[in-house]
PDB file of C-alpha atoms in Angstrom:
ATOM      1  CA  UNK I   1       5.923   7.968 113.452  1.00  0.00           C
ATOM      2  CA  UNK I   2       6.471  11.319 114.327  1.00  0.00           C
ATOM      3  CA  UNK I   3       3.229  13.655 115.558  1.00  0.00           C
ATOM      4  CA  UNK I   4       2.302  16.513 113.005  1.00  0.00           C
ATOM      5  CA  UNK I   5       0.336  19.907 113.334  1.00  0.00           C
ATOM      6  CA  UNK I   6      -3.759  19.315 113.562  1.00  0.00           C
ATOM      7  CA  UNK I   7      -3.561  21.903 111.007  1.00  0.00           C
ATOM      8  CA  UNK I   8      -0.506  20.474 108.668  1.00  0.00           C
ATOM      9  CA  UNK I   9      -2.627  17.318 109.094  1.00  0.00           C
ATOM     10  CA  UNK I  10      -6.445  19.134 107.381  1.00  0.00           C
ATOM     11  CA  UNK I  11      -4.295  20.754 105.033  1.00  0.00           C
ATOM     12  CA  UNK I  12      -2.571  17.991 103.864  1.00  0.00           C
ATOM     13  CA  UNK I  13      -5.994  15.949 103.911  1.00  0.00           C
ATOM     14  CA  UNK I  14      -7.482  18.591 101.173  1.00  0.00           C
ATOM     15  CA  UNK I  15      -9.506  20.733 103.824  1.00  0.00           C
ATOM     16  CA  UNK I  16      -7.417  23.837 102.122  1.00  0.00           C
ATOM     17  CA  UNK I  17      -5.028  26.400 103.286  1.00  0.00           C
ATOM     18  CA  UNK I  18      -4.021  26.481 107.080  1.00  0.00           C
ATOM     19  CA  UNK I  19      -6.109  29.593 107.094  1.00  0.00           C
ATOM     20  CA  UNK I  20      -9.000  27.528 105.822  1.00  0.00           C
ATOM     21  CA  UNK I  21      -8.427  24.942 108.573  1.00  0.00           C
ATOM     22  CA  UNK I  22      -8.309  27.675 111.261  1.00  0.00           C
ATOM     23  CA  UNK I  23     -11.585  28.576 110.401  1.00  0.00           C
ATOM     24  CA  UNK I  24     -12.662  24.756 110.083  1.00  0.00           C
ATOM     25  CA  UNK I  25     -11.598  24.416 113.466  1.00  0.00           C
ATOM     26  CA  UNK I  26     -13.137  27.317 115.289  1.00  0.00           C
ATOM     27  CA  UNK I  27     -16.852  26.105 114.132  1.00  0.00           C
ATOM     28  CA  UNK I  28     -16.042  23.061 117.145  1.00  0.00           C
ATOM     29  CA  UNK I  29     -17.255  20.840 114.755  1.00  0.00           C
ATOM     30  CA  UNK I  30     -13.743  18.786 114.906  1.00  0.00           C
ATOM     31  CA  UNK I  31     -13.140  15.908 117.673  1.00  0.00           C
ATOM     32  CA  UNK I  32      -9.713  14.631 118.386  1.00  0.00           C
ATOM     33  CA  UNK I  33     -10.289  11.329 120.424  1.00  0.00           C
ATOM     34  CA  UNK I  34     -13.351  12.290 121.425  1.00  0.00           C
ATOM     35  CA  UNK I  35     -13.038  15.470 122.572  1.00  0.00           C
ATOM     36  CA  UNK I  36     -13.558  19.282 120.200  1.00  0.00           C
ATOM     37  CA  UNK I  37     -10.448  20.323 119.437  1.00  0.00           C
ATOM     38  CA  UNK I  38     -10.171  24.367 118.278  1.00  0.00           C
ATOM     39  CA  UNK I  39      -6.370  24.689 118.532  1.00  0.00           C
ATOM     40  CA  UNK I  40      -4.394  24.322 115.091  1.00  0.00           C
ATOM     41  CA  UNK I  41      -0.788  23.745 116.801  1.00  0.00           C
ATOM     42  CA  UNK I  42      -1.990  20.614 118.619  1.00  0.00           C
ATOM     43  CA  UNK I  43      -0.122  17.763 117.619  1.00  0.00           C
ATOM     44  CA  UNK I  44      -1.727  14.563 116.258  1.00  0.00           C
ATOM     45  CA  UNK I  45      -0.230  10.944 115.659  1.00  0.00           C
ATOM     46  CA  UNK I  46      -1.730  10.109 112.020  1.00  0.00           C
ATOM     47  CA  UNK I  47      -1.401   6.367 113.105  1.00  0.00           C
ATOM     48  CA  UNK I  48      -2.733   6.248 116.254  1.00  0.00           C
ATOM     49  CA  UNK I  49      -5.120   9.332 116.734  1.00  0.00           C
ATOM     50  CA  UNK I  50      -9.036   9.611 116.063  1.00  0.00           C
ATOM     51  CA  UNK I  51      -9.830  12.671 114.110  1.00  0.00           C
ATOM     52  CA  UNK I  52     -13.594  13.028 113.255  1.00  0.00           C
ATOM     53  CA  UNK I  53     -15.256  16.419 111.532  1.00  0.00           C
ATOM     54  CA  UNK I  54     -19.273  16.546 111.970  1.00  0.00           C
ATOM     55  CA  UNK I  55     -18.973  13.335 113.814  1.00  0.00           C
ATOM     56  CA  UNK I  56     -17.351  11.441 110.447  1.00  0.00           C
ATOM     57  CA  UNK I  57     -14.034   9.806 111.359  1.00  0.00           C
ATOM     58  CA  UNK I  58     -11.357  11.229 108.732  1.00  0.00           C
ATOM     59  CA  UNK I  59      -9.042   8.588 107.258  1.00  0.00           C
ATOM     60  CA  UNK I  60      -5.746   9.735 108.112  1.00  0.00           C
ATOM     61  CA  UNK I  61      -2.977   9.206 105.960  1.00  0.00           C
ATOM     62  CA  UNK I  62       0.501  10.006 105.332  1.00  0.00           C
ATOM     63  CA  UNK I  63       1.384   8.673 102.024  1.00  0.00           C
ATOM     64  CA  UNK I  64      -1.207   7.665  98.598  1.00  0.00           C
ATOM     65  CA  UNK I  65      -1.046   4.629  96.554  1.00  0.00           C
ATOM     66  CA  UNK I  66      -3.011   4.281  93.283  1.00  0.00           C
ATOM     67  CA  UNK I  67      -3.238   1.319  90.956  1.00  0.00           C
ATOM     68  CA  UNK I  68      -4.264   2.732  87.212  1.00  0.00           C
ATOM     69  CA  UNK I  69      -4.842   0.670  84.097  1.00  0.00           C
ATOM     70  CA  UNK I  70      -3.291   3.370  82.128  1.00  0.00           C
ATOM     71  CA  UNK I  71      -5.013   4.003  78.987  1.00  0.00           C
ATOM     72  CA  UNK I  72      -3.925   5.264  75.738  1.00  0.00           C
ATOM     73  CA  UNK I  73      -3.573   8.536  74.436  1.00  0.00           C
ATOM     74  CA  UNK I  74      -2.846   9.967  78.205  1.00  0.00           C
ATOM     75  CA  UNK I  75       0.663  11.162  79.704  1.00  0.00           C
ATOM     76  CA  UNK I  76       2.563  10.357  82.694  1.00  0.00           C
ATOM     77  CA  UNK I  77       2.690  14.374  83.589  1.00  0.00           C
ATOM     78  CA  UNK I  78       1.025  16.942  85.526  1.00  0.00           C
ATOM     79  CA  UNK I  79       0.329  18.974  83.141  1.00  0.00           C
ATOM     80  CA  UNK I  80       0.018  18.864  79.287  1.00  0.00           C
ATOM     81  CA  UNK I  81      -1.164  21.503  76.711  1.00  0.00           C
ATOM     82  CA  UNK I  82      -1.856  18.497  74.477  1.00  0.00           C
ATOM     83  CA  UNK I  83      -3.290  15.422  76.031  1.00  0.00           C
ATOM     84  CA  UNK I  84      -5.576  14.391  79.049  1.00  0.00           C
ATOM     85  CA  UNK I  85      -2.465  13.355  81.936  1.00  0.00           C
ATOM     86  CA  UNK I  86      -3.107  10.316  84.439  1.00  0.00           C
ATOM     87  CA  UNK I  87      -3.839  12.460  86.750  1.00  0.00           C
ATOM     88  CA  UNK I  88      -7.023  13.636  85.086  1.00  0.00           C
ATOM     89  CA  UNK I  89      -8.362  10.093  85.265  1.00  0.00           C
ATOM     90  CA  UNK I  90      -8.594  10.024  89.291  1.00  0.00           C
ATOM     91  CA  UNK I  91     -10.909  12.037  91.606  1.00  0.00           C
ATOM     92  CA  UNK I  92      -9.819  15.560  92.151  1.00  0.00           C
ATOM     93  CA  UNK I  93     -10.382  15.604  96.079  1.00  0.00           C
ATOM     94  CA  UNK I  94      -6.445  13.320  95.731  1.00  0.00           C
ATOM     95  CA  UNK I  95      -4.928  15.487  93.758  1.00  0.00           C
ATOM     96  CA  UNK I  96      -3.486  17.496  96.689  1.00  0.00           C
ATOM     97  CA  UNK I  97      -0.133  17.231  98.701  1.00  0.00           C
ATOM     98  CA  UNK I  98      -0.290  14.618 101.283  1.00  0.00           C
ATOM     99  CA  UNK I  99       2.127  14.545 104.066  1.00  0.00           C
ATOM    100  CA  UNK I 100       4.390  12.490 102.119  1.00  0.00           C
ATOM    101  CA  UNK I 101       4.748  14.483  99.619  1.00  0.00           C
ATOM    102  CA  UNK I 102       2.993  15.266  96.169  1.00  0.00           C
ATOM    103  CA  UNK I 103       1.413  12.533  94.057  1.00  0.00           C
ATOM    104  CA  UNK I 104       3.686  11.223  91.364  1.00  0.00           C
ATOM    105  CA  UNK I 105       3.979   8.235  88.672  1.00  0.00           C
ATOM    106  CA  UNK I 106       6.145   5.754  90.216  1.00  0.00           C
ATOM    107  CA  UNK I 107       8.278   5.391  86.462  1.00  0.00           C
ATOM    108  CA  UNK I 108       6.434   6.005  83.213  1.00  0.00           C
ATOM    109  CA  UNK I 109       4.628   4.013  80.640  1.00  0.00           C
ATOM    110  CA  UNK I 110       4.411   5.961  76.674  1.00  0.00           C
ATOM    111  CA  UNK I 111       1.456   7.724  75.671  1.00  0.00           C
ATOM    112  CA  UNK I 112       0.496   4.511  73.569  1.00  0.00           C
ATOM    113  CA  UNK I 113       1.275   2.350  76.359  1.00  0.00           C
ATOM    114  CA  UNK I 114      -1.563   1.106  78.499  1.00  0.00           C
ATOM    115  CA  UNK I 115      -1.761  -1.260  81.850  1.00  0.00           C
ATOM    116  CA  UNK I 116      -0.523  -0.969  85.122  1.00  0.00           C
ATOM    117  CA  UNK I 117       1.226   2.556  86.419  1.00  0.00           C
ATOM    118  CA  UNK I 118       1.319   3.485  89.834  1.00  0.00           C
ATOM    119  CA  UNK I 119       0.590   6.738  91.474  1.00  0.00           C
ATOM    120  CA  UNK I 120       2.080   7.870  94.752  1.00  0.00           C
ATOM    121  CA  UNK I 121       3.358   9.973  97.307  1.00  0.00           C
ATOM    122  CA  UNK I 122       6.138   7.700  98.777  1.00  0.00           C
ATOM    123  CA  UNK I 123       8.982   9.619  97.157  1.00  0.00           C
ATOM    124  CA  UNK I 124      11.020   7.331  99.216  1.00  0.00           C
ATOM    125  CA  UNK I 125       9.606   3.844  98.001  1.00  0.00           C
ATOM    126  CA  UNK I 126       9.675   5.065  94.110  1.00  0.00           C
ATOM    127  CA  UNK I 127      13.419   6.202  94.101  1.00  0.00           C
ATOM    128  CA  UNK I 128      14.491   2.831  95.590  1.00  0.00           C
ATOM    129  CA  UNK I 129      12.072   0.876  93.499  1.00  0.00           C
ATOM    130  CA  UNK I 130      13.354   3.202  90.388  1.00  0.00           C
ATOM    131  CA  UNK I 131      16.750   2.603  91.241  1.00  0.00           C
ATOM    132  CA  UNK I 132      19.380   1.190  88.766  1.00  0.00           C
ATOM    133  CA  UNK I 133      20.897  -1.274  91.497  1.00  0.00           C
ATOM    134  CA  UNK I 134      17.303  -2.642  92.301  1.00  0.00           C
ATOM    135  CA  UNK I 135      16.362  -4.417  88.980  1.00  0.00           C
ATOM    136  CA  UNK I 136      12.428  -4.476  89.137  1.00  0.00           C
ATOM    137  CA  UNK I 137      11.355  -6.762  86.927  1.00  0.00           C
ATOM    138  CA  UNK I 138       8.161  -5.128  84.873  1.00  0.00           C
ATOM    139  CA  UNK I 139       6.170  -7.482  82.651  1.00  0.00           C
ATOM    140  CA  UNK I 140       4.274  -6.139  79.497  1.00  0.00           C
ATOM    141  CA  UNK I 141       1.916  -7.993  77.309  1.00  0.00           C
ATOM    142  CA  UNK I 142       2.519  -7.098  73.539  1.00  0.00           C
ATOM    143  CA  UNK I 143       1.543  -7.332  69.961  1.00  0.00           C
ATOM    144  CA  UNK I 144       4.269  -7.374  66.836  1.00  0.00           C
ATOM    145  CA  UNK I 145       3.852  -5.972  63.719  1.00  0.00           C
ATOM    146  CA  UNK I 146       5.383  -9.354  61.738  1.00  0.00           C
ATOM    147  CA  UNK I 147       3.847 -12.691  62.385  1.00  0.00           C
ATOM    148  CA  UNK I 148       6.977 -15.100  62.771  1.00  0.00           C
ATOM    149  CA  UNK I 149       7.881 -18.598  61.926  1.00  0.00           C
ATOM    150  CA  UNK I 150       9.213 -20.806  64.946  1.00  0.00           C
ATOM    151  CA  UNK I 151      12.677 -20.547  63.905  1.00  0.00           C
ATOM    152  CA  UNK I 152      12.639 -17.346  64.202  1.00  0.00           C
ATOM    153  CA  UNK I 153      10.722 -17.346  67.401  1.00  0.00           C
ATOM    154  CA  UNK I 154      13.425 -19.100  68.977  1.00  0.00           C
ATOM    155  CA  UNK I 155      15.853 -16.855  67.652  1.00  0.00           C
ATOM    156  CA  UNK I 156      14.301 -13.963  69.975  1.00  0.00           C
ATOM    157  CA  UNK I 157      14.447 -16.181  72.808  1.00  0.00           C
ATOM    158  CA  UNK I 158      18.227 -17.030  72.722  1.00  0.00           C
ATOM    159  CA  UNK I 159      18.926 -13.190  71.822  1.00  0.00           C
ATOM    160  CA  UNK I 160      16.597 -12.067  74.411  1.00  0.00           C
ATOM    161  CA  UNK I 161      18.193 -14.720  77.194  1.00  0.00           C
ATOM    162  CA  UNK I 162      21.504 -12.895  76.770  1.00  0.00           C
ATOM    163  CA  UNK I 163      21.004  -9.919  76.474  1.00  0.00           C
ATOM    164  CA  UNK I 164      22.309  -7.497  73.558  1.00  0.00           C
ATOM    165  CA  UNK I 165      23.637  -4.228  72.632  1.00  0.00           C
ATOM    166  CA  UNK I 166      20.669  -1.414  71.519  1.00  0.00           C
ATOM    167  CA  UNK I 167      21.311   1.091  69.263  1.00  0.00           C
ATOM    168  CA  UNK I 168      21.051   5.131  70.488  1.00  0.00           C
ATOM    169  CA  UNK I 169      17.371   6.532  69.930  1.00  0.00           C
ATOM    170  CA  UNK I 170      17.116  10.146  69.302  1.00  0.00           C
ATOM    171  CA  UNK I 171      19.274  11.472  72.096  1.00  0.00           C
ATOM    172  CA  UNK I 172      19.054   8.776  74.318  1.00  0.00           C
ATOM    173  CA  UNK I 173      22.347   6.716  74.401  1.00  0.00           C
ATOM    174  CA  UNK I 174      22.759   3.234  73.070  1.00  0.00           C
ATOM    175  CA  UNK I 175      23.389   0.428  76.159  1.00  0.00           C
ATOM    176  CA  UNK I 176      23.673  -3.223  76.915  1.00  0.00           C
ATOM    177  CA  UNK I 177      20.484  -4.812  77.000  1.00  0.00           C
ATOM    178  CA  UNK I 178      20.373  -7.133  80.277  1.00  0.00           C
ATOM    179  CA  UNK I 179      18.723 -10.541  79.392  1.00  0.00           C
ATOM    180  CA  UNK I 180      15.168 -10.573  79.489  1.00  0.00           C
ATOM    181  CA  UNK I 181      12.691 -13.629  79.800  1.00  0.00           C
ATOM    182  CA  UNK I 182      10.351 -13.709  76.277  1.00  0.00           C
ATOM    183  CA  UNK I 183       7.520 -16.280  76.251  1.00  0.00           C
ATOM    184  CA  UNK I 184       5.564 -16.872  72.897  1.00  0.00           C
ATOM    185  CA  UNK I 185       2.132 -16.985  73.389  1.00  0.00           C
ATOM    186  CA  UNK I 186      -0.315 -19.759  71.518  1.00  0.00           C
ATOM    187  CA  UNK I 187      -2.790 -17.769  68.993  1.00  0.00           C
ATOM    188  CA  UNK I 188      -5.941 -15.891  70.444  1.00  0.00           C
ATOM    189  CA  UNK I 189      -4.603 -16.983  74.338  1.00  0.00           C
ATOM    190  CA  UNK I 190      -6.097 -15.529  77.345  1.00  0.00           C
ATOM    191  CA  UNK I 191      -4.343 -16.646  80.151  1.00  0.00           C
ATOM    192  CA  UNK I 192      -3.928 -15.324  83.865  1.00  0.00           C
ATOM    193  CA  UNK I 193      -0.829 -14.058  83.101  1.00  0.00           C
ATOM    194  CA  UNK I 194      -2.044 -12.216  79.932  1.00  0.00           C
ATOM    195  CA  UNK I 195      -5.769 -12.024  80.749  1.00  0.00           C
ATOM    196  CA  UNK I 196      -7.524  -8.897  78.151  1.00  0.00           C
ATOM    197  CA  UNK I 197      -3.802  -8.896  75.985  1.00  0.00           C
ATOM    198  CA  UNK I 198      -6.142  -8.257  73.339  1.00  0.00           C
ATOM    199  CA  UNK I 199      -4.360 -11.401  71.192  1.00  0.00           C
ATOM    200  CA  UNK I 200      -0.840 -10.348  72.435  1.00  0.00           C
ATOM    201  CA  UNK I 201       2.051 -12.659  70.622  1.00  0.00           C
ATOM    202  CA  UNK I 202       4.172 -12.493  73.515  1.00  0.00           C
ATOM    203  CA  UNK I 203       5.016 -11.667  77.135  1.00  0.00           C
ATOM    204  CA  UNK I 204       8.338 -10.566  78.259  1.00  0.00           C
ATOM    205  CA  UNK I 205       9.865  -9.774  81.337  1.00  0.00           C
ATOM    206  CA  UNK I 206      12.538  -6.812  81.554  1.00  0.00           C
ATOM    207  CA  UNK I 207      14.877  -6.079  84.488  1.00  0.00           C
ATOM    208  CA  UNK I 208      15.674  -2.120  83.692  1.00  0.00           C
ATOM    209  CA  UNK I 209      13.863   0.993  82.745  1.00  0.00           C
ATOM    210  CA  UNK I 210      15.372   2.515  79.825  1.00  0.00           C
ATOM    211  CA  UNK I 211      13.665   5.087  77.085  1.00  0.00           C
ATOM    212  CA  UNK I 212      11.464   3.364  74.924  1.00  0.00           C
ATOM    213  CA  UNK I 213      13.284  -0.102  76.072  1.00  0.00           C
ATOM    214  CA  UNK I 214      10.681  -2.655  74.830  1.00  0.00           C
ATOM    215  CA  UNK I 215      10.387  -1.146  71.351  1.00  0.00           C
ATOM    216  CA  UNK I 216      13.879  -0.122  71.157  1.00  0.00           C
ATOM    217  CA  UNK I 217      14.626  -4.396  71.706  1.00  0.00           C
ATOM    218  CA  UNK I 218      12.149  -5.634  68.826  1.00  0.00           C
ATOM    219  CA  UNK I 219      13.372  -3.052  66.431  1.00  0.00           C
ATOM    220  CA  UNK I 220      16.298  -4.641  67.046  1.00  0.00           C
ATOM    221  CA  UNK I 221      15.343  -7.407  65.860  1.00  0.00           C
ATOM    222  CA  UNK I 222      13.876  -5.768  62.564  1.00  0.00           C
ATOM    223  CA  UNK I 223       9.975  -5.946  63.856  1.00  0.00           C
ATOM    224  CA  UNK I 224       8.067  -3.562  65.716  1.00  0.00           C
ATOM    225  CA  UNK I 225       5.832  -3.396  68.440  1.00  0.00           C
ATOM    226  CA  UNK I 226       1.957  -2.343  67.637  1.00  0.00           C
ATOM    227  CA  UNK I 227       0.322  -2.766  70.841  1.00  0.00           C
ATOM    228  CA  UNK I 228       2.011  -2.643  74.530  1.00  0.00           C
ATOM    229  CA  UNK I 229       0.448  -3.614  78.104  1.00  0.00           C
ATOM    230  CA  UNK I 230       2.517  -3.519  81.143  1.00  0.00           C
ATOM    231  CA  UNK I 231       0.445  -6.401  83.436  1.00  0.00           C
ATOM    232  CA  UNK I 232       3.322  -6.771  86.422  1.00  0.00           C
ATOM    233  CA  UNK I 233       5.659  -4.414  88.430  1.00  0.00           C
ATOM    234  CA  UNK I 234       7.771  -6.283  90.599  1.00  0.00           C
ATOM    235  CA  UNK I 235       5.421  -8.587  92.868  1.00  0.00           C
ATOM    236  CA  UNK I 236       2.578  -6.421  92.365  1.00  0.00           C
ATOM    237  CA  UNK I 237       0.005  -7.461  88.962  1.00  0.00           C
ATOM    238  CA  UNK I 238      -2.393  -5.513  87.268  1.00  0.00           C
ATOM    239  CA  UNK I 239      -6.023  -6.164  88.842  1.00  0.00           C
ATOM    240  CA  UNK I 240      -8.031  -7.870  85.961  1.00  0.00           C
ATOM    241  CA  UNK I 241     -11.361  -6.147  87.196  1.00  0.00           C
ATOM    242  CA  UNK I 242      -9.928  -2.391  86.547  1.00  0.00           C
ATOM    243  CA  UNK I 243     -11.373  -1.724  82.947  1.00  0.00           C
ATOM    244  CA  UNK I 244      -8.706   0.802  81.103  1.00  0.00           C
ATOM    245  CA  UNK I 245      -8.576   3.899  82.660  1.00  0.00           C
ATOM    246  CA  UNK I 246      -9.343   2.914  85.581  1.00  0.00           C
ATOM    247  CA  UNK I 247      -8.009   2.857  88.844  1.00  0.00           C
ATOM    248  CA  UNK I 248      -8.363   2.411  92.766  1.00  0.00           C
ATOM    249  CA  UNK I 249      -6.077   2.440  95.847  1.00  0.00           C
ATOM    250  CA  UNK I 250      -3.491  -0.338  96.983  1.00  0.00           C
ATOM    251  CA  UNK I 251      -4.861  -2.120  99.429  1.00  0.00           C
ATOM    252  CA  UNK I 252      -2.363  -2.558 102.485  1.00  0.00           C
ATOM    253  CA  UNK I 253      -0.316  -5.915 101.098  1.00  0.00           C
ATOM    254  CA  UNK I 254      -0.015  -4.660  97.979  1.00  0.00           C
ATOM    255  CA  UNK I 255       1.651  -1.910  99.183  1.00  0.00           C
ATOM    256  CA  UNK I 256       3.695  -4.143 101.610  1.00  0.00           C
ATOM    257  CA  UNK I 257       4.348  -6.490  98.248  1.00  0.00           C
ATOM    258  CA  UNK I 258       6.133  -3.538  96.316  1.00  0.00           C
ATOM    259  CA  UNK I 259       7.978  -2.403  99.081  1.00  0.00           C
ATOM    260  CA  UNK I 260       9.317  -6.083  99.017  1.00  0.00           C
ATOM    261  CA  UNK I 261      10.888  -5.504  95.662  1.00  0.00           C
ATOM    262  CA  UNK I 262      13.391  -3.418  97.087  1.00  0.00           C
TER     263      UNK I 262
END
């Protein structure tokens, strides 16, 4: 990893401007290794280095991952003149440019679409995880409007297992559905796959991102979709103890588990 400015690195930590940091630093109440540093051109290896401020040790970092239960009624945006955004939900000290970059969702869930959405500054890791060529697969958890009979349960599955042809929604184009796995779910079920579904009918298992693609496959099929919970991304699942609207930091193989999904 390359070294970076003692005064990119404050900045980018949220201790403000470079100006601010300047001023930080000529109190001589910052240690490098040990040892006051005042200079803000020194460099510093984020992964390596020791940089404490009143004798706390600063956790350096270069990039920010963030697990959310998403809950309804937010965006995934910055800013909205409307609703609350996901990034009102976290602390404000993050919501800063890191050194990797400025915090983003890695892909978008609807406004009515809760579980897991992750929030980063790896710009790198979400455009190859985001990628067409990469097929992610992304579980949701999800209530349907119609009850159905098992014939027509099994219907969904074979249509589902192939994959089909959606029809254009507003001005998003039509496409060809890849196939997707559906598994019914027994009445009132709480399992570990669809722990808190809140009495979810089914689970499926998509391979591709497109607008509104989970709805857009059950109207389809002439029903609708009333309640939608994303619970996996990939080989990374929703943690069970995060209440809705909720969230906390990857820990370090979680983060090593999405960047396996490549």
């Amino acid at each position: 990893m390359k070294a970076e400015r003692l005064d990119k690195v404050l900045s980018h930590q949220g201790f403000g401007t470079r100006k601010d940091v300047k001023k930080l630093l000529h109190k001589g109440t910052v240690t490098l290794n040990g040892s006051v540093v005042t200079d803000p051109s020194v460099h510093i290896d984020i992964d390596t280095d020791i940089l404490s401020i009143d004798g706390e040790q600063i956790k350096l970092r270069r990039d920010l991952y963030i697990m959310l239960n998403k809950c309804a009624d937010v965006v995934c945006a910055n800013k909205d003149g409307e609703h609350r955004t996901v990034f009102d939900l976290i602390d404000e000290n993050l919501r800063h440019e890191f050194l990797g970059g400025e915090l983003h969702c890695m892909g978008r869930l609807d406004i009515d679409t809760e579980g897991l959405l992750i929030l980063t500054t790896d710009g790198q890791l979400t455009h190859r995880l985001l990628s067409p060529k990469t097929h992610v697969p992304k579980t949701y958890a999800i209530r349907l409007r119609d009850k159905l009979t098992e014939e027509q349960k099994n219907q969904y599955l074979e249509k589902f297992s192939k994959g089909f042809w959606i029809e254009p929604d507003q001005n998003e184009p039509g496409f060809d559905c890849q196939p997707a796995k559906l598994v019914w779910l027994p009445s009132a079920v709480d399992t570990e796959t669809a722990q808190n579904a809140n009495g979810c009918d089914c689970i499926l298992t998509i391979y591709e991102g497109k607008f509104h693609q989970v709805k857009r496959m059950f109207l389809m099929m002439k029903n609708e979709v009333v309640y939608l919970k994303r619970i996996t991304m990939g080989n990374l699942k929703l943690d069970s103890r995060l209440k809705t609207g909720e969230w906390r930091e990857l820990e370090d193989e979680e983060i090593k588990a999405l960047a396996m999904d490549e």
